[in-house]
């Protein structure tokens, strides 16, 4: 008789212990739940802090420049001879803009063409081949692009053009075009795939050929996405440093031809920053150039956001 | 004229359509060929003459025959430090944006922050690292400075890939977890993250590959020299990486075989980046295949 009762009490005891353990575990879960929430919030705020650090540290040093020289001297003078206290950055600004423009002129038709091929024309097996291969291109380090530009592209350009050196805007633009190609292509690809199928069906029902559907329906419908892709490519082209440094010639002058050795904002910063004193006008003006790069990329991101918002409204 | 007869107009449209299709395919073939030719050029120039002692030896300043031992080590060491810092924070930030962020103005501001940060040129992060470590703390060009600056560069990309991966997890799975009485964090830890893990790992590999080849940041924060020892774990010694060494060798070195060293370094660099991209993704891909997805 005694054995079952004993067994029963033992069981009740364990279940009481279990309840206690479960309560503890429950508390622990609740605690973990609230702590983790703060941890995740902390992480995202850390990201914002980094952005703040970038703006403050670069901006602080950059603005010191205007205690030494006037903004006109910096932005509108083409004379960059730091040894004689002349800090005109206009040449670098114009070169950066023209290099970006030239890069896009080369890269946009090719990348959008590839995106159309990937999204509209190619059969599935080819799509699943092209997309990973384009990702390979993203993986190659920029310094290797620069090195290839230096050892393969420059000799080739010299032979073709008959110029003595071959480095300059054209070489840099070709290298950059290859680097931004996967960026523009993949995002345009997504934009084209996102165009609703019924648009295409309607156009085919009217008797359009595939080319007509692509040119008159799909590309216009995906245009905002494609423009966003192009602008993202631009941010990459504007900020790229090492690949450009190796093929552009690094001579601080305005690029008067495609083959003149020249210099852009990024390449000038990386070539000169290690030789300057911290408290010098030279250092301040290099920081001002970095700040300009920062501003340019922020403006481009803002444009992408505006485009995205309008697309959602429409 | 009804719609079924072939007029001159439709004939021209069909001809153009065919030409354009051929044109698109030609473009595709050319670009693919270009990419494979590039990879082939890089790897074929360097890999055949690659010997193990080149990977382990000290770089030489004057005599030919130098290796890349310390710089290769520094590359991995700096990559490790940067991932150690950026992965927990980046993944945390991504999870916040996907799981916690309410749909309000504050979240909008956070999103602008992440996007702006991901558009900041790498050279600017280099200047930031220089300002913080060399000027503010006065420790000069160090491995630690390089690792931390690289981590800052990685953060926004990690946050973005994590957010996308977590968003792609179906809502029903989460609801099943909540129905069992799990707390939000428990659902994230036991349900959401395991499901999103393959995509997160892929993203981390892409980021790691990019960080391994990054040079602009490292030149400004870790410098153009090494401490001269092979296994130097000291965080405060100068930390030239392989990517920077490639730049140094082709632009400033005076050794006779600079060209060969540069070729081999470039090949090793690309090889390791491809390896990082594939090594971790391959088991995941295999697992997906086995599960029949």
Coordinates of C-alpha atoms in Angstrom, one line a residue:
Chain A
X1 CA 0.0 0.0 0.0
X2 CA 2.7 2.4 1.0
X3 CA 4.7 2.2 -2.3
X4 CA 2.2 3.9 -4.6
X5 CA 1.6 6.7 -2.1
X6 CA 5.3 7.2 -1.8
X7 CA 5.6 7.3 -5.6
X8 CA 2.8 9.8 -5.8
X9 CA 4.4 12.2 -3.3
X10 CA 7.7 11.9 -5.0
X11 CA 6.1 12.8 -8.3
X12 CA 4.3 15.8 -6.8
X13 CA 7.6 17.0 -5.4
X14 CA 9.4 16.8 -8.7
X15 CA 6.5 18.6 -10.4
X16 CA 6.8 21.4 -7.8
X17 CA 10.5 21.6 -8.5
X18 CA 9.7 21.6 -12.2
X19 CA 7.3 24.5 -11.7
X20 CA 10.0 26.4 -9.8
X21 CA 12.5 25.7 -12.5
X22 CA 10.1 26.7 -15.2
X23 CA 9.3 30.0 -13.4
X24 CA 13.0 30.6 -13.2
X25 CA 13.4 29.8 -16.9
X26 CA 10.5 32.0 -17.7
X27 CA 12.1 34.9 -15.9
X28 CA 15.3 34.3 -17.6
X29 CA 13.6 34.4 -21.0
X30 CA 11.8 37.6 -20.1
X31 CA 15.1 39.2 -19.0
X32 CA 16.9 38.0 -22.1
X33 CA 14.0 39.3 -24.2
X34 CA 14.3 42.8 -22.7
X35 CA 18.1 42.9 -22.7
X36 CA 18.4 41.7 -26.3
X37 CA 16.0 44.4 -27.4
X38 CA 18.4 47.0 -26.0
X39 CA 21.3 45.3 -27.6
X40 CA 19.7 45.4 -31.1
X41 CA 18.8 49.1 -30.6
X42 CA 22.4 49.7 -29.4
X43 CA 23.8 48.1 -32.6
X44 CA 21.8 50.3 -34.9
X45 CA 22.6 53.4 -32.9
X46 CA 26.3 52.4 -33.1
X47 CA 25.9 52.6 -36.9
X48 CA 24.5 56.1 -36.6
X49 CA 27.3 57.0 -34.2
X50 CA 29.8 55.9 -36.9
X51 CA 28.2 58.2 -39.4
X52 CA 28.3 61.0 -36.9
X53 CA 32.0 60.3 -36.2
X54 CA 32.7 60.4 -40.0
X55 CA 31.0 63.7 -40.4
X56 CA 32.4 65.3 -37.3
X57 CA 36.0 64.2 -37.6
X58 CA 36.3 64.9 -41.3
X59 CA 34.1 68.1 -41.2
X60 CA 35.9 69.6 -38.3
X61 CA 39.3 69.4 -39.9
X62 CA 37.9 70.3 -43.3
X63 CA 36.3 73.5 -42.1
X64 CA 39.6 74.7 -40.5
X65 CA 40.7 75.2 -44.1
X66 CA 38.6 78.3 -44.4
X67 CA 40.4 80.0 -41.5
X68 CA 43.5 79.8 -43.7
X69 CA 42.3 80.5 -47.2
X70 CA 39.0 81.7 -48.7
X71 CA 36.5 79.3 -50.2
X72 CA 37.0 81.0 -53.7
X73 CA 40.6 80.1 -53.6
X74 CA 39.8 76.5 -52.9
X75 CA 36.8 75.9 -55.1
X76 CA 37.5 78.1 -58.1
X77 CA 41.3 78.1 -58.5
X78 CA 42.9 75.5 -60.8
X79 CA 46.3 76.1 -59.2
X80 CA 47.3 73.2 -56.9
X81 CA 50.9 73.7 -55.8
X82 CA 50.9 73.1 -52.1
X83 CA 54.7 73.8 -51.9
X84 CA 53.9 77.4 -52.8
X85 CA 50.8 77.6 -50.6
X86 CA 48.4 77.5 -53.6
X87 CA 45.5 75.1 -52.8
X88 CA 43.0 75.3 -55.7
X89 CA 41.0 72.1 -56.0
X90 CA 38.8 73.0 -59.0
X91 CA 40.9 70.8 -61.3
X92 CA 40.3 67.7 -59.1
X93 CA 36.5 68.5 -58.8
X94 CA 36.1 68.9 -62.5
X95 CA 38.2 65.8 -63.2
X96 CA 36.2 63.7 -60.7
X97 CA 33.0 64.8 -62.4
X98 CA 34.2 64.2 -65.9
X99 CA 35.7 60.8 -65.0
X100 CA 32.4 59.7 -63.5
X101 CA 30.5 60.9 -66.6
X102 CA 32.9 59.1 -68.9
X103 CA 32.6 55.9 -66.8
X104 CA 28.8 56.0 -67.0
X105 CA 28.8 56.7 -70.8
X106 CA 30.8 53.4 -71.1
X107 CA 29.2 51.4 -68.4
X108 CA 25.5 52.2 -68.6
X109 CA 24.7 50.8 -72.1
X110 CA 26.6 47.6 -71.5
X111 CA 25.2 47.0 -68.0
X112 CA 21.6 47.8 -69.0
X113 CA 22.0 45.6 -72.0
X114 CA 23.3 42.8 -69.8
X115 CA 20.4 43.4 -67.4
X116 CA 17.9 43.1 -70.3
X117 CA 19.6 39.9 -71.5
X118 CA 19.4 38.5 -68.0
X119 CA 15.9 39.5 -67.2
X120 CA 14.0 39.2 -70.5
X121 CA 15.8 37.3 -73.2
X122 CA 18.1 34.6 -71.8
X123 CA 16.6 31.1 -70.9
X124 CA 16.8 30.1 -67.2
X125 CA 19.9 28.1 -67.3
X126 CA 21.8 31.0 -68.9
X127 CA 20.4 33.4 -66.3
X128 CA 21.6 31.2 -63.4
X129 CA 25.0 31.2 -65.1
X130 CA 25.4 34.9 -65.8
X131 CA 24.3 36.2 -62.4
X132 CA 26.9 34.3 -60.3
X133 CA 29.6 35.2 -62.8
X134 CA 28.8 38.9 -62.5
X135 CA 29.1 38.4 -58.7
X136 CA 32.6 37.1 -59.3
X137 CA 33.4 40.5 -60.8
X138 CA 32.3 42.2 -57.5
X139 CA 34.6 40.0 -55.5
X140 CA 37.8 41.1 -57.3
X141 CA 39.6 43.6 -55.1
X142 CA 39.9 47.1 -56.5
X143 CA 43.7 47.1 -56.2
X144 CA 43.7 44.1 -58.6
X145 CA 41.6 46.0 -61.1
X146 CA 44.2 48.8 -60.8
X147 CA 47.1 46.4 -61.3
X148 CA 45.4 44.8 -64.3
X149 CA 44.8 48.3 -65.7
X150 CA 48.4 49.1 -65.2
X151 CA 49.9 45.9 -66.6
X152 CA 47.4 45.0 -69.3
X153 CA 45.2 48.0 -70.2
X154 CA 47.9 50.7 -70.3
X155 CA 50.2 48.8 -72.8
X156 CA 47.2 48.1 -74.9
X157 CA 46.1 51.7 -74.9
X158 CA 49.6 52.8 -75.7
X159 CA 49.7 50.5 -78.7
X160 CA 46.3 51.6 -80.0
X161 CA 46.6 55.3 -79.5
X162 CA 50.3 55.8 -80.1
X163 CA 50.5 58.0 -76.9
X164 CA 53.6 57.8 -74.8
X165 CA 52.1 56.9 -71.5
X166 CA 48.5 55.9 -72.0
X167 CA 47.4 56.8 -68.4
X168 CA 44.7 59.3 -67.9
X169 CA 41.0 59.7 -67.9
X170 CA 40.2 57.1 -70.5
X171 CA 42.2 54.3 -68.8
X172 CA 40.6 55.1 -65.4
X173 CA 37.1 55.3 -66.9
X174 CA 37.5 51.8 -68.6
X175 CA 38.7 50.3 -65.4
X176 CA 35.9 51.9 -63.4
X177 CA 33.3 50.9 -66.0
X178 CA 34.2 47.3 -65.4
X179 CA 33.9 47.8 -61.7
X180 CA 30.5 49.4 -61.7
X181 CA 29.1 47.1 -64.3
X182 CA 27.9 44.4 -61.9
X183 CA 26.4 46.9 -59.6
X184 CA 24.3 48.6 -62.3
X185 CA 23.5 45.3 -64.0
X186 CA 22.2 43.5 -60.9
X187 CA 20.0 46.3 -59.7
X188 CA 18.6 47.1 -63.1
X189 CA 18.0 43.3 -63.5
X190 CA 15.9 43.4 -60.3
X191 CA 14.0 46.5 -61.5
X192 CA 13.2 44.9 -64.8
X193 CA 12.1 41.6 -63.2
X194 CA 9.8 43.6 -60.9
X195 CA 7.8 45.0 -63.9
X196 CA 4.4 43.3 -63.7
X197 CA 3.9 40.5 -66.2
X198 CA 0.5 41.9 -67.4
X199 CA 2.2 44.9 -69.0
X200 CA 4.2 42.6 -71.2
X201 CA 1.2 40.3 -72.0
X202 CA -0.8 43.4 -73.0
X203 CA 1.9 44.5 -75.3
X204 CA 2.4 41.1 -76.9
X205 CA -1.4 40.8 -77.3
X206 CA -1.2 44.0 -79.4
X207 CA 1.3 42.2 -81.7
X208 CA 4.5 43.8 -80.5
X209 CA 7.8 42.1 -81.1
X210 CA 10.0 41.4 -78.1
X211 CA 12.3 44.3 -78.9
X212 CA 9.3 46.7 -79.0
X213 CA 8.1 45.3 -75.6
X214 CA 11.5 45.9 -74.1
X215 CA 12.1 49.3 -75.6
X216 CA 8.6 50.8 -75.2
X217 CA 7.1 49.0 -72.2
X218 CA 9.7 47.3 -69.9
X219 CA 12.5 49.8 -69.9
X220 CA 10.2 52.9 -69.3
X221 CA 8.3 51.0 -66.6
X222 CA 11.6 50.0 -64.9
X223 CA 13.2 53.4 -65.5
X224 CA 13.2 54.6 -61.9
X225 CA 14.9 51.4 -60.7
X226 CA 17.5 51.7 -63.5
X227 CA 18.2 55.3 -62.6
X228 CA 18.7 54.2 -59.0
X229 CA 21.1 51.6 -60.2
X230 CA 23.0 54.1 -62.3
X231 CA 23.3 56.5 -59.3
X232 CA 24.5 53.7 -57.1
X233 CA 27.1 52.9 -59.7
X234 CA 28.0 56.6 -59.6
X235 CA 28.7 56.6 -55.9
X236 CA 31.0 53.7 -56.4
X237 CA 32.8 55.4 -59.3
X238 CA 33.2 58.7 -57.4
X239 CA 34.6 57.1 -54.3
X240 CA 36.9 54.5 -55.9
X241 CA 40.5 55.1 -55.0
X242 CA 43.1 52.5 -55.5
X243 CA 42.1 51.3 -59.0
X244 CA 42.1 54.9 -60.2
X245 CA 45.4 55.8 -58.5
X246 CA 47.2 53.2 -60.5
X247 CA 46.1 54.2 -63.9
X248 CA 45.4 57.9 -63.9
X249 CA 48.9 59.3 -63.8
X250 CA 48.7 61.4 -60.6
X251 CA 49.5 64.8 -62.0
X252 CA 47.5 67.6 -60.4
X253 CA 46.2 69.3 -63.6
X254 CA 43.0 69.7 -65.4
X255 CA 42.4 66.8 -67.9
X256 CA 42.5 68.5 -71.3
X257 CA 42.5 65.2 -73.2
X258 CA 41.6 61.6 -72.6
X259 CA 45.3 60.6 -72.4
X260 CA 46.7 63.4 -70.3
X261 CA 48.0 62.2 -66.9
X262 CA 45.8 63.8 -64.3
X263 CA 44.4 63.4 -60.8
X264 CA 41.0 63.2 -59.1
X265 CA 39.8 63.9 -55.5
X266 CA 40.3 60.4 -54.2
X267 CA 43.7 59.7 -55.9
X268 CA 45.1 63.1 -54.7
X269 CA 44.1 62.4 -51.1
X270 CA 45.7 59.0 -51.0
X271 CA 48.9 60.1 -52.7
X272 CA 49.5 63.1 -50.5
X273 CA 47.9 62.5 -47.1
X274 CA 50.9 60.6 -45.7
X275 CA 53.4 63.4 -46.5
X276 CA 51.6 66.2 -44.7
X277 CA 51.7 67.7 -41.2
X278 CA 48.4 67.5 -39.3
X279 CA 48.3 71.2 -38.6
X280 CA 48.9 72.4 -42.2
X281 CA 46.7 74.1 -44.7
X282 CA 47.6 71.2 -47.0
X283 CA 46.1 68.6 -44.6
X284 CA 43.0 70.8 -44.2
X285 CA 42.4 71.0 -47.9
X286 CA 42.8 67.2 -48.3
X287 CA 40.2 66.8 -45.6
X288 CA 38.0 69.3 -47.4
X289 CA 38.3 67.1 -50.5
X290 CA 37.2 64.1 -48.5
X291 CA 34.3 66.1 -47.1
X292 CA 33.3 67.0 -50.7
X293 CA 33.3 63.3 -51.6
X294 CA 31.1 62.7 -48.6
X295 CA 28.7 65.4 -49.6
X296 CA 28.5 64.2 -53.2
X297 CA 27.7 60.6 -52.1
X298 CA 25.0 61.9 -49.6
X299 CA 23.4 63.9 -52.4
X300 CA 23.3 60.9 -54.6
X301 CA 21.8 58.7 -51.9
X302 CA 19.2 61.4 -51.3
X303 CA 18.3 61.3 -55.0
X304 CA 17.9 57.5 -54.9
X305 CA 15.5 57.9 -51.9
X306 CA 13.4 60.5 -53.6
X307 CA 13.1 58.2 -56.7
X308 CA 12.1 55.3 -54.5
X309 CA 9.4 57.3 -52.7
X310 CA 7.9 58.5 -56.0
X311 CA 7.8 55.0 -57.3
X312 CA 5.9 53.8 -54.2
X313 CA 3.4 56.7 -54.6
X314 CA 2.8 56.0 -58.2
Chain B
X1 CA -5.6 45.6 -94.2
X2 CA -6.1 43.2 -91.3
X3 CA -3.7 42.4 -88.5
X4 CA -2.7 39.0 -89.9
X5 CA -1.0 40.0 -93.1
X6 CA 2.7 40.7 -93.0
X7 CA 3.1 44.3 -94.0
X8 CA 6.4 46.1 -94.6
X9 CA 6.1 47.6 -91.2
X10 CA 5.8 44.4 -89.3
X11 CA 8.4 42.7 -91.4
X12 CA 10.9 45.5 -90.4
X13 CA 9.9 45.2 -86.7
X14 CA 10.5 41.4 -86.9
X15 CA 13.9 41.9 -88.6
X16 CA 14.9 44.5 -86.0
X17 CA 13.8 42.1 -83.2
X18 CA 16.0 39.4 -84.5
X19 CA 19.0 41.7 -84.9
X20 CA 18.5 43.0 -81.4
X21 CA 18.3 39.5 -79.9
X22 CA 21.5 38.6 -81.7
X23 CA 23.0 41.9 -80.4
X24 CA 22.0 41.2 -76.8
X25 CA 23.5 37.7 -76.9
X26 CA 26.7 39.0 -78.5
X27 CA 27.0 41.5 -75.7
X28 CA 26.5 38.8 -73.1
X29 CA 29.0 36.5 -74.7
X30 CA 31.6 39.4 -74.9
X31 CA 31.1 40.4 -71.3
X32 CA 31.3 36.8 -70.1
X33 CA 34.5 36.3 -72.1
X34 CA 36.0 39.4 -70.7
X35 CA 35.3 38.3 -67.1
X36 CA 36.8 34.9 -67.7
X37 CA 39.7 36.3 -69.5
X38 CA 40.4 38.7 -66.6
X39 CA 40.3 35.9 -64.0
X40 CA 42.4 33.7 -66.2
X41 CA 45.0 36.5 -66.7
X42 CA 45.3 37.2 -63.0
X43 CA 45.5 33.6 -61.9
X44 CA 47.6 32.2 -64.8
X45 CA 50.3 34.9 -64.3
X46 CA 50.7 34.2 -60.7
X47 CA 49.6 30.7 -59.6
X48 CA 51.9 28.5 -61.8
X49 CA 55.1 29.9 -60.3
X50 CA 53.7 30.0 -56.8
X51 CA 55.7 28.1 -54.2
X52 CA 55.0 27.5 -50.6
X53 CA 58.1 29.4 -49.4
X54 CA 56.9 32.5 -51.2
X55 CA 53.8 32.5 -49.0
X56 CA 55.9 32.2 -45.8
X57 CA 59.1 34.2 -46.5
X58 CA 59.9 37.7 -45.5
X59 CA 59.6 40.5 -48.1
X60 CA 63.0 41.7 -49.4
X61 CA 63.9 45.4 -49.8
X62 CA 66.9 45.0 -52.2
X63 CA 67.5 41.4 -53.1
X64 CA 65.2 39.4 -55.4
X65 CA 63.3 36.4 -54.0
X66 CA 61.3 38.0 -51.3
X67 CA 58.1 36.5 -50.0
X68 CA 54.8 37.7 -48.7
X69 CA 54.7 35.9 -45.3
X70 CA 54.0 38.7 -42.8
X71 CA 51.7 40.6 -45.1
X72 CA 49.6 37.6 -45.8
X73 CA 49.4 36.9 -42.1
X74 CA 48.4 40.6 -41.4
X75 CA 45.7 40.4 -44.1
X76 CA 44.0 37.5 -42.2
X77 CA 44.7 39.0 -38.8
X78 CA 43.2 42.4 -39.7
X79 CA 40.2 40.7 -41.4
X80 CA 39.7 38.6 -38.3
X81 CA 39.8 41.7 -36.0
X82 CA 37.4 43.6 -38.3
X83 CA 34.9 40.8 -38.4
X84 CA 35.2 40.3 -34.7
X85 CA 34.0 43.8 -34.2
X86 CA 31.6 44.3 -37.1
X87 CA 29.7 41.0 -37.3
X88 CA 28.0 41.2 -33.8
X89 CA 27.1 44.9 -34.3
X90 CA 26.2 44.6 -38.0
X91 CA 23.9 41.6 -37.5
X92 CA 22.4 43.2 -34.4
X93 CA 21.6 46.3 -36.4
X94 CA 20.2 44.3 -39.3
X95 CA 17.9 42.3 -36.9
X96 CA 16.7 45.5 -35.3
X97 CA 15.8 47.0 -38.7
X98 CA 13.9 43.8 -39.8
X99 CA 12.3 42.7 -36.5
X100 CA 12.0 45.6 -34.1
X101 CA 11.9 48.9 -36.0
X102 CA 8.5 50.4 -35.9
X103 CA 7.2 52.1 -39.0
X104 CA 7.8 55.7 -38.0
X105 CA 10.0 58.8 -38.6
X106 CA 12.7 57.5 -36.3
X107 CA 13.1 54.3 -38.3
X108 CA 13.2 56.4 -41.5
X109 CA 16.1 58.4 -40.0
X110 CA 17.9 55.2 -39.1
X111 CA 17.4 53.9 -42.6
X112 CA 18.9 57.1 -44.1
X113 CA 21.8 56.7 -41.7
X114 CA 22.5 53.2 -42.9
X115 CA 22.2 54.1 -46.5
X116 CA 24.4 57.2 -46.2
X117 CA 27.0 55.2 -44.3
X118 CA 27.1 52.5 -47.0
X119 CA 27.8 55.2 -49.6
X120 CA 30.7 56.7 -47.8
X121 CA 33.8 56.2 -49.9
X122 CA 36.4 53.9 -48.3
X123 CA 39.1 56.5 -48.5
X124 CA 37.0 58.6 -46.1
X125 CA 37.0 55.8 -43.6
X126 CA 40.7 55.7 -44.0
X127 CA 40.9 59.4 -43.1
X128 CA 38.6 58.8 -40.1
X129 CA 40.8 55.9 -38.8
X130 CA 43.9 58.2 -39.3
X131 CA 42.2 61.0 -37.4
X132 CA 41.1 58.7 -34.5
X133 CA 44.1 56.5 -34.1
X134 CA 47.0 58.5 -35.3
X135 CA 46.0 61.9 -34.2
X136 CA 43.5 61.5 -31.3
X137 CA 45.0 58.5 -29.5
X138 CA 48.5 59.0 -31.0
X139 CA 49.3 55.3 -31.5
X140 CA 50.3 55.8 -35.2
X141 CA 49.7 53.2 -38.0
X142 CA 48.7 49.9 -36.4
X143 CA 47.0 46.6 -37.0
X144 CA 44.3 47.6 -34.4
X145 CA 43.6 50.9 -36.3
X146 CA 43.3 49.0 -39.6
X147 CA 41.0 46.4 -38.1
X148 CA 38.7 48.9 -36.5
X149 CA 38.5 51.2 -39.6
X150 CA 37.8 48.2 -41.8
X151 CA 35.1 47.1 -39.3
X152 CA 33.4 50.5 -39.7
X153 CA 33.5 50.1 -43.5
X154 CA 31.9 46.7 -43.2
X155 CA 29.1 47.7 -40.8
X156 CA 26.5 49.1 -43.1
X157 CA 26.8 46.2 -45.6
X158 CA 26.5 43.6 -42.9
X159 CA 23.4 45.4 -41.5
X160 CA 21.9 45.4 -45.0
X161 CA 22.5 41.7 -45.9
X162 CA 21.2 40.7 -42.4
X163 CA 18.1 42.8 -42.7
X164 CA 17.3 41.3 -46.2
X165 CA 17.9 37.8 -45.0
X166 CA 15.7 38.2 -41.9
X167 CA 12.9 39.9 -43.9
X168 CA 12.8 36.9 -46.2
X169 CA 11.9 34.6 -43.4
X170 CA 8.2 33.8 -43.7
X171 CA 5.9 35.3 -41.1
X172 CA 4.0 32.0 -40.4
X173 CA 7.1 30.4 -38.8
X174 CA 7.4 33.3 -36.4
X175 CA 3.7 33.1 -35.5
X176 CA 4.0 29.4 -34.8
X177 CA 6.7 30.3 -32.3
X178 CA 4.6 33.0 -30.7
X179 CA 1.7 30.6 -30.5
X180 CA 3.9 28.3 -28.3
X181 CA 4.4 31.2 -26.0
X182 CA 8.0 32.0 -26.9
X183 CA 9.3 35.5 -26.2
X184 CA 10.3 37.7 -29.2
X185 CA 14.0 37.1 -28.6
X186 CA 13.6 33.4 -28.2
X187 CA 11.7 33.3 -31.6
X188 CA 14.6 35.3 -33.2
X189 CA 17.3 33.1 -31.7
X190 CA 15.6 29.7 -32.2
X191 CA 13.5 30.3 -35.3
X192 CA 14.4 33.4 -37.4
X193 CA 18.1 33.3 -37.2
X194 CA 18.5 29.6 -38.0
X195 CA 16.2 30.0 -41.1
X196 CA 18.0 33.1 -42.2
X197 CA 21.5 31.7 -41.5
X198 CA 22.4 30.6 -45.0
X199 CA 21.7 34.0 -46.4
X200 CA 23.5 35.7 -43.5
X201 CA 26.6 33.5 -43.9
X202 CA 26.6 34.3 -47.7
X203 CA 26.4 38.0 -46.9
X204 CA 29.2 37.8 -44.3
X205 CA 31.4 36.0 -46.8
X206 CA 30.8 38.7 -49.5
X207 CA 31.7 41.3 -46.9
X208 CA 34.8 39.4 -45.7
X209 CA 36.0 38.9 -49.3
X210 CA 35.6 42.7 -49.9
X211 CA 37.4 43.4 -46.7
X212 CA 40.3 41.1 -47.5
X213 CA 41.0 43.0 -50.7
X214 CA 40.4 46.5 -49.3
X215 CA 43.5 48.7 -49.6
X216 CA 42.6 52.4 -49.4
X217 CA 41.6 52.1 -45.7
X218 CA 44.5 50.0 -44.8
X219 CA 47.1 52.2 -46.4
X220 CA 46.0 55.2 -44.3
X221 CA 45.4 53.3 -41.0
X222 CA 47.8 50.3 -40.9
X223 CA 50.7 51.7 -43.0
X224 CA 53.1 50.5 -45.7
X225 CA 55.4 48.4 -43.5
X226 CA 55.4 45.3 -41.3
X227 CA 57.2 44.7 -38.0
X228 CA 59.4 42.2 -39.8
X229 CA 58.3 39.2 -37.8
X230 CA 56.2 36.4 -39.1
X231 CA 53.7 35.6 -36.4
X232 CA 53.3 39.0 -34.8
X233 CA 50.1 39.1 -32.9
X234 CA 50.9 42.5 -31.3
X235 CA 47.9 44.8 -32.1
X236 CA 50.1 47.9 -32.1
X237 CA 52.7 46.9 -34.7
X238 CA 52.3 48.3 -38.3
X239 CA 50.1 46.1 -40.4
X240 CA 50.7 46.1 -44.1
X241 CA 48.3 43.7 -45.8
X242 CA 48.6 41.8 -49.0
X243 CA 46.5 44.2 -51.0
X244 CA 48.7 47.1 -49.8
X245 CA 51.8 45.1 -50.5
X246 CA 50.7 44.7 -54.1
X247 CA 50.4 48.5 -54.3
X248 CA 53.8 49.0 -52.6
X249 CA 55.6 46.5 -54.7
X250 CA 54.4 47.9 -58.0
X251 CA 54.8 51.6 -57.1
X252 CA 57.7 52.0 -54.7
X253 CA 59.8 48.8 -54.4
X254 CA 63.2 48.6 -56.1
X255 CA 63.7 44.9 -56.1
X256 CA 64.4 43.3 -59.5
X257 CA 61.6 40.8 -59.3
X258 CA 58.9 43.3 -58.3
X259 CA 56.8 42.4 -61.3
X260 CA 56.8 38.7 -60.4
X261 CA 56.0 39.4 -56.8
X262 CA 53.1 41.7 -57.8
X263 CA 51.8 39.1 -60.2
X264 CA 51.9 36.4 -57.6
X265 CA 50.4 38.7 -54.9
X266 CA 47.5 39.6 -57.2
X267 CA 46.9 35.9 -57.9
X268 CA 47.0 35.0 -54.2
X269 CA 44.7 37.9 -53.4
X270 CA 42.0 36.9 -56.0
X271 CA 42.4 33.3 -55.1
X272 CA 41.8 33.9 -51.4
X273 CA 38.8 36.2 -52.1
X274 CA 37.2 33.6 -54.4
X275 CA 37.9 30.9 -51.7
X276 CA 36.3 33.0 -49.0
X277 CA 33.3 33.5 -51.3
X278 CA 32.9 29.8 -52.0
X279 CA 34.3 27.9 -49.1
X280 CA 31.5 28.9 -46.7
X281 CA 28.7 28.9 -49.3
X282 CA 29.5 25.4 -50.6
X283 CA 28.4 23.4 -47.5
X284 CA 25.2 25.5 -47.4
X285 CA 24.5 24.9 -51.1
X286 CA 25.1 21.2 -50.6
X287 CA 22.7 21.2 -47.7
X288 CA 20.1 22.9 -49.7
X289 CA 20.5 20.4 -52.5
X290 CA 20.2 17.5 -50.1
X291 CA 17.1 18.9 -48.6
X292 CA 15.7 19.1 -52.1
X293 CA 15.2 22.8 -52.3

